[in-house]
mmCIF file with all atom_site columns, C-alpha atoms in Angstrom:
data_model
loop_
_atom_site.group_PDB
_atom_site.id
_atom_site.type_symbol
_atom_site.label_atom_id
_atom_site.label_alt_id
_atom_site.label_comp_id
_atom_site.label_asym_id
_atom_site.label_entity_id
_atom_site.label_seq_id
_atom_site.pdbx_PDB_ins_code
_atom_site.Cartn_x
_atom_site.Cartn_y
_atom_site.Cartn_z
_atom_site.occupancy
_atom_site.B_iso_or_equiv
_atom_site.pdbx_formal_charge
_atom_site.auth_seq_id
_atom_site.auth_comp_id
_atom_site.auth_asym_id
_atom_site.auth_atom_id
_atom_site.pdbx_PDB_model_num
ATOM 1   C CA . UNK Z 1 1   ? 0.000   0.000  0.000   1.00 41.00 ? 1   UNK Z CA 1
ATOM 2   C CA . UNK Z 1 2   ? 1.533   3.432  -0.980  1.00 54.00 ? 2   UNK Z CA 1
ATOM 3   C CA . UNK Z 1 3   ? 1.153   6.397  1.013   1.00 71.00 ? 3   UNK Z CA 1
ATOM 4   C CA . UNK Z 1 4   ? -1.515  7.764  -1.201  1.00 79.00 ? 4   UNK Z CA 1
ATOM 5   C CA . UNK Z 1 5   ? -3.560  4.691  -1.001  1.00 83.00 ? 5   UNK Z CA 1
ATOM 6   C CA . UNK Z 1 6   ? -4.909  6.224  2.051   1.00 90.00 ? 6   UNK Z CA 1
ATOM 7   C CA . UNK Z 1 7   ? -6.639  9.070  -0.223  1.00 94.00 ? 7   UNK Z CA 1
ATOM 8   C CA . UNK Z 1 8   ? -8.813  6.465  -2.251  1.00 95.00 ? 8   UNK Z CA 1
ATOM 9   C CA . UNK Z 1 9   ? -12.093 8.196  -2.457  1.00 97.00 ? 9   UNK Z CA 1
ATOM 10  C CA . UNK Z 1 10  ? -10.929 11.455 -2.435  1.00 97.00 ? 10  UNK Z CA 1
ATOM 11  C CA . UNK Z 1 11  ? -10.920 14.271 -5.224  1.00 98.00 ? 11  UNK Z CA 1
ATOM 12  C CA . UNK Z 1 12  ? -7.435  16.141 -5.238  1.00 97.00 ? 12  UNK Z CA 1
ATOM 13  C CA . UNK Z 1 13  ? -7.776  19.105 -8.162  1.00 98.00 ? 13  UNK Z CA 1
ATOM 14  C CA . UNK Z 1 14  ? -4.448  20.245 -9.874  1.00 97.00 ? 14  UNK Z CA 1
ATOM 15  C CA . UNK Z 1 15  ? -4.913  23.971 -10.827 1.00 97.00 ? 15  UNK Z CA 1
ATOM 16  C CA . UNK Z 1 16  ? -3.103  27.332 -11.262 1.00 95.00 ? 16  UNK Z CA 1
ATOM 17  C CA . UNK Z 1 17  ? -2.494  29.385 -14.716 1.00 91.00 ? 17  UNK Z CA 1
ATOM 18  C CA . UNK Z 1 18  ? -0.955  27.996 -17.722 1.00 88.00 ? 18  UNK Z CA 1
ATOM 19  C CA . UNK Z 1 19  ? 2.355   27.028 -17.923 1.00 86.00 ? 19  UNK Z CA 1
ATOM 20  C CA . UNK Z 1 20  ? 2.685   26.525 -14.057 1.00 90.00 ? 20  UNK Z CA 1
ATOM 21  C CA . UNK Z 1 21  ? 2.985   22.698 -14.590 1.00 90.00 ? 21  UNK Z CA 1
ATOM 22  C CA . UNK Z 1 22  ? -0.016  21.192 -13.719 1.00 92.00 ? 22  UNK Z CA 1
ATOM 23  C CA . UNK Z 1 23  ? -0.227  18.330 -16.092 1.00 91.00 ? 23  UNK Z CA 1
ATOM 24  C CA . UNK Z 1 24  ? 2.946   17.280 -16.012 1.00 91.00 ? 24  UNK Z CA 1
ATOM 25  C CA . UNK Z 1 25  ? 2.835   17.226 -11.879 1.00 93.00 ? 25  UNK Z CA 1
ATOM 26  C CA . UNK Z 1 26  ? -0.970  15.350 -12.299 1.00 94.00 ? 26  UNK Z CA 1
ATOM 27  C CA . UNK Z 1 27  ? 0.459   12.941 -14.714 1.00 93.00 ? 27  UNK Z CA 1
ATOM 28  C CA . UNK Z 1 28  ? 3.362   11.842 -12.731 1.00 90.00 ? 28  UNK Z CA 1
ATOM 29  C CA . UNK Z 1 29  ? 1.341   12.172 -9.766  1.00 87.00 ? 29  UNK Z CA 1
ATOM 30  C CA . UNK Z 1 30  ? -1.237  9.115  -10.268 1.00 91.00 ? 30  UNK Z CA 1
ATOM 31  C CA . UNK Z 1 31  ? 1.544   7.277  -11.130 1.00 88.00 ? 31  UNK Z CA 1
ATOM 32  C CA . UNK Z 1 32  ? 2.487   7.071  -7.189  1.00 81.00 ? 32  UNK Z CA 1
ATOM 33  C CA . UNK Z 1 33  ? -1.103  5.244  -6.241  1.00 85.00 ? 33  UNK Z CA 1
ATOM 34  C CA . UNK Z 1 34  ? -1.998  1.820  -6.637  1.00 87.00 ? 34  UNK Z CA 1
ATOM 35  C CA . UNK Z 1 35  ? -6.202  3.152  -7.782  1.00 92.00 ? 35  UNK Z CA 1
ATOM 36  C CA . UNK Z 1 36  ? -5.831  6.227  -9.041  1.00 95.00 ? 36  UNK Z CA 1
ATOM 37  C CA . UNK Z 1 37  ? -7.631  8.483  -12.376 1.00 97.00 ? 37  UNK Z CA 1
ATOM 38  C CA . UNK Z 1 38  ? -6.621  11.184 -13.943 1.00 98.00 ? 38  UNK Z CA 1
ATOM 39  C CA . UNK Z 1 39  ? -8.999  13.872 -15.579 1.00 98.00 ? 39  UNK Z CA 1
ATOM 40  C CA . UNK Z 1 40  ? -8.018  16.274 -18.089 1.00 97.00 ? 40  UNK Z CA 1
ATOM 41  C CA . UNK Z 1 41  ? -10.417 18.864 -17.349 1.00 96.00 ? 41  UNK Z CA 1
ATOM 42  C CA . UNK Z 1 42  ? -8.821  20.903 -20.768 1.00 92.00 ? 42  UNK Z CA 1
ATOM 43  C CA . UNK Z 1 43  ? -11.291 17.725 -22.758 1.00 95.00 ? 43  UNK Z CA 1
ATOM 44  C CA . UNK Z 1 44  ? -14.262 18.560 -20.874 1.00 97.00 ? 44  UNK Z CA 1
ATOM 45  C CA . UNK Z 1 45  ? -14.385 21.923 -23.000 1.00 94.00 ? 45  UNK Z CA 1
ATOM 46  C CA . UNK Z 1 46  ? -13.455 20.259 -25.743 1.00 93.00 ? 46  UNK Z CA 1
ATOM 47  C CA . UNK Z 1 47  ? -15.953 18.290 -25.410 1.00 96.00 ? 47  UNK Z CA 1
ATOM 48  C CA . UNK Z 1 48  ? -18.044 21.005 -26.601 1.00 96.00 ? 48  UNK Z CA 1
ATOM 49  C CA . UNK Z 1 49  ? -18.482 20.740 -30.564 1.00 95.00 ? 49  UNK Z CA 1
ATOM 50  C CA . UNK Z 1 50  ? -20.916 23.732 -31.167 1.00 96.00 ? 50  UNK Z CA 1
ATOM 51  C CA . UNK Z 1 51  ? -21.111 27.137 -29.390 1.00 95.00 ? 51  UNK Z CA 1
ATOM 52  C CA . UNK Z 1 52  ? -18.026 26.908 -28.272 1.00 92.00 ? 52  UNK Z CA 1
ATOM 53  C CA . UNK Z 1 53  ? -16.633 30.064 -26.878 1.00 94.00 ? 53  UNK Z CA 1
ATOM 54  C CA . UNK Z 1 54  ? -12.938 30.983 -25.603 1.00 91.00 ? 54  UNK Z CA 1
ATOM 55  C CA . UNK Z 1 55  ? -13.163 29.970 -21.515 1.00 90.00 ? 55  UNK Z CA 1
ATOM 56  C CA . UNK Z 1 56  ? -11.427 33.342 -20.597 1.00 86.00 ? 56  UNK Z CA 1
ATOM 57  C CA . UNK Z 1 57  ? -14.064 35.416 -22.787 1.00 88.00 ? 57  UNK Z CA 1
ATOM 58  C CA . UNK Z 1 58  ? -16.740 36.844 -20.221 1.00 91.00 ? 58  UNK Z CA 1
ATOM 59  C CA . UNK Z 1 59  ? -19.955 34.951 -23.157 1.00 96.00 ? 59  UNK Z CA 1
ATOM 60  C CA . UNK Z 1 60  ? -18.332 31.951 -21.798 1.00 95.00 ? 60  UNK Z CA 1
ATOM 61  C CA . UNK Z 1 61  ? -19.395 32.177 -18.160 1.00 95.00 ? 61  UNK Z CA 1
ATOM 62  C CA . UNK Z 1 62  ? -22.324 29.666 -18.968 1.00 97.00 ? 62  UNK Z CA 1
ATOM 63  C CA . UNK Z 1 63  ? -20.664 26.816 -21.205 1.00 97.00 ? 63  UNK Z CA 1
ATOM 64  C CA . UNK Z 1 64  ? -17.916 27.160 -17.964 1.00 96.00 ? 64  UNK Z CA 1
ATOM 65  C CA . UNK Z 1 65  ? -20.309 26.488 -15.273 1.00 96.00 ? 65  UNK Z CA 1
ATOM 66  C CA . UNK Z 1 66  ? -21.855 23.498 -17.260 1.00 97.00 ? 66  UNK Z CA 1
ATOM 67  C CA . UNK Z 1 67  ? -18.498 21.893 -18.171 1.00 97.00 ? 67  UNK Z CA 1
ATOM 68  C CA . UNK Z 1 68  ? -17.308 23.156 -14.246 1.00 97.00 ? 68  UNK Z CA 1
ATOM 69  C CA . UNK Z 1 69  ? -20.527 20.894 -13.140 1.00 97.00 ? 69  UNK Z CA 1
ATOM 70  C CA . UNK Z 1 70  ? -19.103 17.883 -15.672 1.00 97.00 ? 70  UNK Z CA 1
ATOM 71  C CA . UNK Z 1 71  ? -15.846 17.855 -14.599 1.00 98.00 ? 71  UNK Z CA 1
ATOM 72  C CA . UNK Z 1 72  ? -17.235 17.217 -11.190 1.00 98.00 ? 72  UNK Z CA 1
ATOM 73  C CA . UNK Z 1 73  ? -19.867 14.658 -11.816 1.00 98.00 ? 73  UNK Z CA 1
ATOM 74  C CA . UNK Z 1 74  ? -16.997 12.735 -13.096 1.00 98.00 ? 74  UNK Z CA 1
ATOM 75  C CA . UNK Z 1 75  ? -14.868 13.227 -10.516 1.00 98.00 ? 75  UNK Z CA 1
ATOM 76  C CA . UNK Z 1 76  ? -17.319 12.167 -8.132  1.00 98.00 ? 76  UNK Z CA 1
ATOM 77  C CA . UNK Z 1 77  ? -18.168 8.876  -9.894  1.00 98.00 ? 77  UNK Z CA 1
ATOM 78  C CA . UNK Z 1 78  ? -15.053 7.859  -9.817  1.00 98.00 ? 78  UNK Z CA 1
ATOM 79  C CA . UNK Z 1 79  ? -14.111 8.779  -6.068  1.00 98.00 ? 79  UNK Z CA 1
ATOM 80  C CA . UNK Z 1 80  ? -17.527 6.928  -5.154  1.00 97.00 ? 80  UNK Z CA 1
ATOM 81  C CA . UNK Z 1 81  ? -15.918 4.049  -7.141  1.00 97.00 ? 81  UNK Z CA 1
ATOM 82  C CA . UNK Z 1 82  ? -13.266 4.100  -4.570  1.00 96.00 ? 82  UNK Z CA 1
ATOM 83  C CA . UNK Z 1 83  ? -10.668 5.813  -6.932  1.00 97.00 ? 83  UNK Z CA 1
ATOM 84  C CA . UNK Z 1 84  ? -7.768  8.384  -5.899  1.00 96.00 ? 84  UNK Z CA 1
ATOM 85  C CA . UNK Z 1 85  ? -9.328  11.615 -8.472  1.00 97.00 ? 85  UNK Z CA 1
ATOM 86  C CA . UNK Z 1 86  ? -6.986  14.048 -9.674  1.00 97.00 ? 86  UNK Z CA 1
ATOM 87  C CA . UNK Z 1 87  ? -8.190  16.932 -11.637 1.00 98.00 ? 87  UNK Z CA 1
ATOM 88  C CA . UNK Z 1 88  ? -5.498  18.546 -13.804 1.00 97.00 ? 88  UNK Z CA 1
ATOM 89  C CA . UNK Z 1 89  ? -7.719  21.793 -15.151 1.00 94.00 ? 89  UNK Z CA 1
ATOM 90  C CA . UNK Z 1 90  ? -8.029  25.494 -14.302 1.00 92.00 ? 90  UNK Z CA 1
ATOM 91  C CA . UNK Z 1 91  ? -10.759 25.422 -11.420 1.00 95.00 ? 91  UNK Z CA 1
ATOM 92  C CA . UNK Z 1 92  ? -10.376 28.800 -9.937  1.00 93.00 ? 92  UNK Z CA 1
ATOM 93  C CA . UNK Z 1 93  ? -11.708 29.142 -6.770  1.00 94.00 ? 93  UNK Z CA 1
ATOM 94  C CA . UNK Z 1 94  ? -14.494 30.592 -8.084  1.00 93.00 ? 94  UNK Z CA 1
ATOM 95  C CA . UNK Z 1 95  ? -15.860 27.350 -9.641  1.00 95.00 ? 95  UNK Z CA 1
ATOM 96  C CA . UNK Z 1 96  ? -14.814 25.264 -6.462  1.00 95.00 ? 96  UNK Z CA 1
ATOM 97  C CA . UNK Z 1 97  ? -18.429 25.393 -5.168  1.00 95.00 ? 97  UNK Z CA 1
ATOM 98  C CA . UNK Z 1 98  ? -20.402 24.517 -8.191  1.00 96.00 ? 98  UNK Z CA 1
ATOM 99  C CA . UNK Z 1 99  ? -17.515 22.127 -9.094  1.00 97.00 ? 99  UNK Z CA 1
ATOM 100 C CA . UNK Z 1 100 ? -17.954 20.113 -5.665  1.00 97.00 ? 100 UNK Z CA 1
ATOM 101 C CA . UNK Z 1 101 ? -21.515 20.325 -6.000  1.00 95.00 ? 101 UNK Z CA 1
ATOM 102 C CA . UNK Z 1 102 ? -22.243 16.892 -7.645  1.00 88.00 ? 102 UNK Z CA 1
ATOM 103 C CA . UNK Z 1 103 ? -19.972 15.050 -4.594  1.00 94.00 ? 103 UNK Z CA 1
ATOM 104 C CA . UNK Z 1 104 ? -19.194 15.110 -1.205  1.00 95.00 ? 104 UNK Z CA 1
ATOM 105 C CA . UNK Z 1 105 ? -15.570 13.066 -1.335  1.00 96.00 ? 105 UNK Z CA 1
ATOM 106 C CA . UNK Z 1 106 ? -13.074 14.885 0.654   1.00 97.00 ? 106 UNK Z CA 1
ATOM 107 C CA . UNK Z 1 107 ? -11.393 17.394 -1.627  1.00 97.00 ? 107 UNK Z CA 1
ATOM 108 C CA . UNK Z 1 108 ? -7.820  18.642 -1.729  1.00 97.00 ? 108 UNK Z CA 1
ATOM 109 C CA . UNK Z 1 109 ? -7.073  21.773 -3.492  1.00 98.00 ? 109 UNK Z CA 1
ATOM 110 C CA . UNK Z 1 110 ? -3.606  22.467 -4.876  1.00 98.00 ? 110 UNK Z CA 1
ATOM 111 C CA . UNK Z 1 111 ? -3.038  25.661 -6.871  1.00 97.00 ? 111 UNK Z CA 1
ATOM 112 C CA . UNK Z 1 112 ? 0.596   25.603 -8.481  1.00 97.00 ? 112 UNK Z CA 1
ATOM 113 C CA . UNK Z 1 113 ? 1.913   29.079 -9.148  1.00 96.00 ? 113 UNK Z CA 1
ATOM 114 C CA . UNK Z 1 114 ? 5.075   29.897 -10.241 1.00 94.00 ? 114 UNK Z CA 1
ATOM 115 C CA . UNK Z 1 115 ? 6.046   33.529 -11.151 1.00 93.00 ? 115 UNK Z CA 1
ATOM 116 C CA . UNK Z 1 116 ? 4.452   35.157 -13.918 1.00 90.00 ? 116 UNK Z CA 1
ATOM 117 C CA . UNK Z 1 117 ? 7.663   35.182 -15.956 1.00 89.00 ? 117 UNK Z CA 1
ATOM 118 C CA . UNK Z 1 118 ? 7.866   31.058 -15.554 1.00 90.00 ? 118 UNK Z CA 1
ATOM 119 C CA . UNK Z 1 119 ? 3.971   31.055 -16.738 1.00 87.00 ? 119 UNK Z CA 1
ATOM 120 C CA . UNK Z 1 120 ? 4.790   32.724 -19.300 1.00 83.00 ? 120 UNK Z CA 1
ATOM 121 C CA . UNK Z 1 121 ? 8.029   31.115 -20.333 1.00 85.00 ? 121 UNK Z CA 1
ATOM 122 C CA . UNK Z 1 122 ? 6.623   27.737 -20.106 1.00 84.00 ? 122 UNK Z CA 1
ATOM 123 C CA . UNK Z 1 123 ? 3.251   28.530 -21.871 1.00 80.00 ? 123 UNK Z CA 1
ATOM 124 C CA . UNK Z 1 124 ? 4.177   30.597 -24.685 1.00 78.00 ? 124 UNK Z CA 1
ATOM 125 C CA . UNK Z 1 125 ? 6.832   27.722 -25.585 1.00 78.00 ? 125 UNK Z CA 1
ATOM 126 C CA . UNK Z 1 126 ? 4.271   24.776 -25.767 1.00 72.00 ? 126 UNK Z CA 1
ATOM 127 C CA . UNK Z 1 127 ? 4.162   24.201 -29.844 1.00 71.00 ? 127 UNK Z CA 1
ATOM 128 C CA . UNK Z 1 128 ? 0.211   24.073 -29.517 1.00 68.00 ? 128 UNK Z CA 1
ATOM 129 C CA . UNK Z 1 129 ? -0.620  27.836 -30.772 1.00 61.00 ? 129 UNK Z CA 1
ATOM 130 C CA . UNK Z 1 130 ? -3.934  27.260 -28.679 1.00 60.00 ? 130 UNK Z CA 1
ATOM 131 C CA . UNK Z 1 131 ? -2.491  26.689 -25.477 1.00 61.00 ? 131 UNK Z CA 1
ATOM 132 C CA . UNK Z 1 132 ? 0.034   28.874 -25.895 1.00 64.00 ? 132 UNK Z CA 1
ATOM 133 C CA . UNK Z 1 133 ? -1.699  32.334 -26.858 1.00 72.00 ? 133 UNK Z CA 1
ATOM 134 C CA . UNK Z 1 134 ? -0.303  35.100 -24.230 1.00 74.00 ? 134 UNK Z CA 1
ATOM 135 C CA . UNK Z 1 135 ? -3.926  36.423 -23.968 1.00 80.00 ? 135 UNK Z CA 1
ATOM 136 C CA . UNK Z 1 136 ? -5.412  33.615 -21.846 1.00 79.00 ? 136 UNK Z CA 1
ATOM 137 C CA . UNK Z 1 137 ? -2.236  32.898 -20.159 1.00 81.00 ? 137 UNK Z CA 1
ATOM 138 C CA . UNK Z 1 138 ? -1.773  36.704 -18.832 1.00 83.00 ? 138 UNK Z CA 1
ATOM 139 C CA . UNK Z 1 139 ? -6.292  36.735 -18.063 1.00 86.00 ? 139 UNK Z CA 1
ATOM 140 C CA . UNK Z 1 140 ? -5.700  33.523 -16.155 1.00 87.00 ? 140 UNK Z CA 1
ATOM 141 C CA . UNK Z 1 141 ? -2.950  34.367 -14.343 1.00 90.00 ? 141 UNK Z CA 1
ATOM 142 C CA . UNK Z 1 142 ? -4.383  37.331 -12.891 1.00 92.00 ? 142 UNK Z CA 1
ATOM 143 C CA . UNK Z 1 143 ? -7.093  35.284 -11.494 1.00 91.00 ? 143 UNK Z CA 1
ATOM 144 C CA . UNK Z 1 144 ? -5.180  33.318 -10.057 1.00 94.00 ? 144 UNK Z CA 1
ATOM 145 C CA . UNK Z 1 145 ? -2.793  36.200 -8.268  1.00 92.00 ? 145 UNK Z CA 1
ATOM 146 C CA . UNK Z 1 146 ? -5.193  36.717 -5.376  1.00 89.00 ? 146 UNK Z CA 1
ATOM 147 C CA . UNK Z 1 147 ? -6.857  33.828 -3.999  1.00 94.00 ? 147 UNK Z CA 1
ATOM 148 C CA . UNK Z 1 148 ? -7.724  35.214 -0.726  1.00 93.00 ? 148 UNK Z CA 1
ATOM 149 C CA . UNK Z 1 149 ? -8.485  31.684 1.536   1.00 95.00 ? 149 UNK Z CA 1
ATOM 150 C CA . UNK Z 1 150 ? -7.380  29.847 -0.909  1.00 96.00 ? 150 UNK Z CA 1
ATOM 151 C CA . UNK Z 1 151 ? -3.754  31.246 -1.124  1.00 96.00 ? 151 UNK Z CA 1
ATOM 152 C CA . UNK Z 1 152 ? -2.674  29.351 1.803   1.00 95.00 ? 152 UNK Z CA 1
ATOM 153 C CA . UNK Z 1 153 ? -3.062  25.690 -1.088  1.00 97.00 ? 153 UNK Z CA 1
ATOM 154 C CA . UNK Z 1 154 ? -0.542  27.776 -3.272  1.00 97.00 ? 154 UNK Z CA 1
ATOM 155 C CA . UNK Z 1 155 ? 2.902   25.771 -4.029  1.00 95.00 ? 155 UNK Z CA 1
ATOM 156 C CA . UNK Z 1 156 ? 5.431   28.981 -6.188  1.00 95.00 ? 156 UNK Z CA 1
ATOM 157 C CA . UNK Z 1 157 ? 7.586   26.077 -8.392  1.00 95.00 ? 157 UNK Z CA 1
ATOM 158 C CA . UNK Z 1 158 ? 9.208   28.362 -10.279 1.00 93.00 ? 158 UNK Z CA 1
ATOM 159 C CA . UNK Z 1 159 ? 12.595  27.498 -9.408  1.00 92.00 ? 159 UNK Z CA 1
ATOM 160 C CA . UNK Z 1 160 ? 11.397  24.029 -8.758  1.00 94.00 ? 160 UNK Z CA 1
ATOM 161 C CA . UNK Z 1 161 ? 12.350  20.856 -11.435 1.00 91.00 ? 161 UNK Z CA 1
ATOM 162 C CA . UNK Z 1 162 ? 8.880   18.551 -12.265 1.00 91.00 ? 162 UNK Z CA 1
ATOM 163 C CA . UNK Z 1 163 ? 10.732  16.309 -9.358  1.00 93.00 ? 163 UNK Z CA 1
ATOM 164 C CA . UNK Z 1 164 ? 10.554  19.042 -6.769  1.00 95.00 ? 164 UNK Z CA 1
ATOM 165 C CA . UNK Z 1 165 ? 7.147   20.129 -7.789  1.00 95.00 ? 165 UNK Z CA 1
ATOM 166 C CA . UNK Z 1 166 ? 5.519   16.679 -7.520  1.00 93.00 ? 166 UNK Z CA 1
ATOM 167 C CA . UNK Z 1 167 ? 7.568   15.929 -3.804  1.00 93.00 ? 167 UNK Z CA 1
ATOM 168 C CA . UNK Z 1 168 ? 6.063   19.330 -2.864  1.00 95.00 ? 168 UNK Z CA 1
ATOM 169 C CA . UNK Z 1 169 ? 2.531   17.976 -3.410  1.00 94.00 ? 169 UNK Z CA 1
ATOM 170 C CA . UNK Z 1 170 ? 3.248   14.840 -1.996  1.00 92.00 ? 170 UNK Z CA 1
ATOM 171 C CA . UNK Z 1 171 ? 4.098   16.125 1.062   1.00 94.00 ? 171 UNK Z CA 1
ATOM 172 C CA . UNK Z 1 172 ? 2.047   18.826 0.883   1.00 95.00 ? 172 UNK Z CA 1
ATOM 173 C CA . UNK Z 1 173 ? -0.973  16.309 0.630   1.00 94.00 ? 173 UNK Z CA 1
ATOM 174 C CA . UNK Z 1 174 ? 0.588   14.318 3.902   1.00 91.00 ? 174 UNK Z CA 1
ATOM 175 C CA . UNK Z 1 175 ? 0.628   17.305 5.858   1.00 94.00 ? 175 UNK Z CA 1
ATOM 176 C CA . UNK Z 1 176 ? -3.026  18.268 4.830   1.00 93.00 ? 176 UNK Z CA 1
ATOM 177 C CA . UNK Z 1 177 ? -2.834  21.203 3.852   1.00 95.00 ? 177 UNK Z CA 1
ATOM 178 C CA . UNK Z 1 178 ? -4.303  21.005 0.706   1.00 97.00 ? 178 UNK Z CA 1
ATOM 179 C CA . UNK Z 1 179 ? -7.808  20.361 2.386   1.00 96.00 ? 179 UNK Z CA 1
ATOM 180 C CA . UNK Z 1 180 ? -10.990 21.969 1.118   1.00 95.00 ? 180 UNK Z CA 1
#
């Protein structure tokens, strides 16, 4: 039994801005538990084939709280199935609310944040010209500069190697400090 064995049932979320290094931590990070899924909450708006509109354009506040509401069905299907859930998606803390609405798993909140300059170096040199416009990278890290409650869930890995970043959520997660 691995350590994180003990957080089967439970619904940890993987967020912060682009280019802070969320999937790449998520992905490495189920890797560590013996049940464990992974959701790409990026495919739950893809998942949306007409109407779509931008996620950082203010139209778009209803499409997000409908794919916000998805993602978390999911995520509670699968933590009712027992599973370790992690979420690798921008959920601000605004959406935390109507995310966790469709579950009542114990949720863990990590918001990884490096400095705007690392967002912004790692984003803008994905090859993906979608994921790496400046526009939604700059909009979305500004909301994610003040989290007021929240801040205290922040991990700043902008020094940090993928290694570092993932043993800072591990142990971040042991300590419990990432509870919602």
């Amino acid at each position: 039994m691995t350590t994180l064995d003990a957080f089967a049932g439970h619904v940890i979320v993987v967020t912060g801005p682009p280019g802070a290094g969320k999937s790449s931590t998520a992905a490495r990070f189920v890797q560590t538990s013996t049940l464990a899924v992974l959701i790409d909450g990026d495919a739950f708006f893809q998942f949306v084939k007409s109407g779509w509109i931008p996620p950082w354009e203010p139209p778009s506040a209803k499409q997000n709280d409908t794919v916000i509401e998805a993602l978390g069905a999911a995520a509670g299907a699968y933590a009712r199935g027992g599973y370790m859930v992690v979420v690798d998606g921008i959920v601000g803390p605004w959406f935390l609310d109507r995310f966790r609405s469709a579950f009542e798993a114990p949720t863990h909140y990590v918001v990884i944040r490096p400095s705007r300059e690392a967002a912004f170096a790692r984003g803008t040199a994905r090859p993906d010209p979608d994921m790496s416009n400046p526009i939604p990278i700059s909009k979305m890290y500004d909301e994610f500069a003040a989290l007021g409650v929240y801040e205290r869930h922040v991990l700043d890995n902008s020094m940090h190697t993928e290694d570092q970043t993932l043993a800072a959520v591990l142990e971040g997660l042991a300590a419990n400090n990432f509870r919602v």
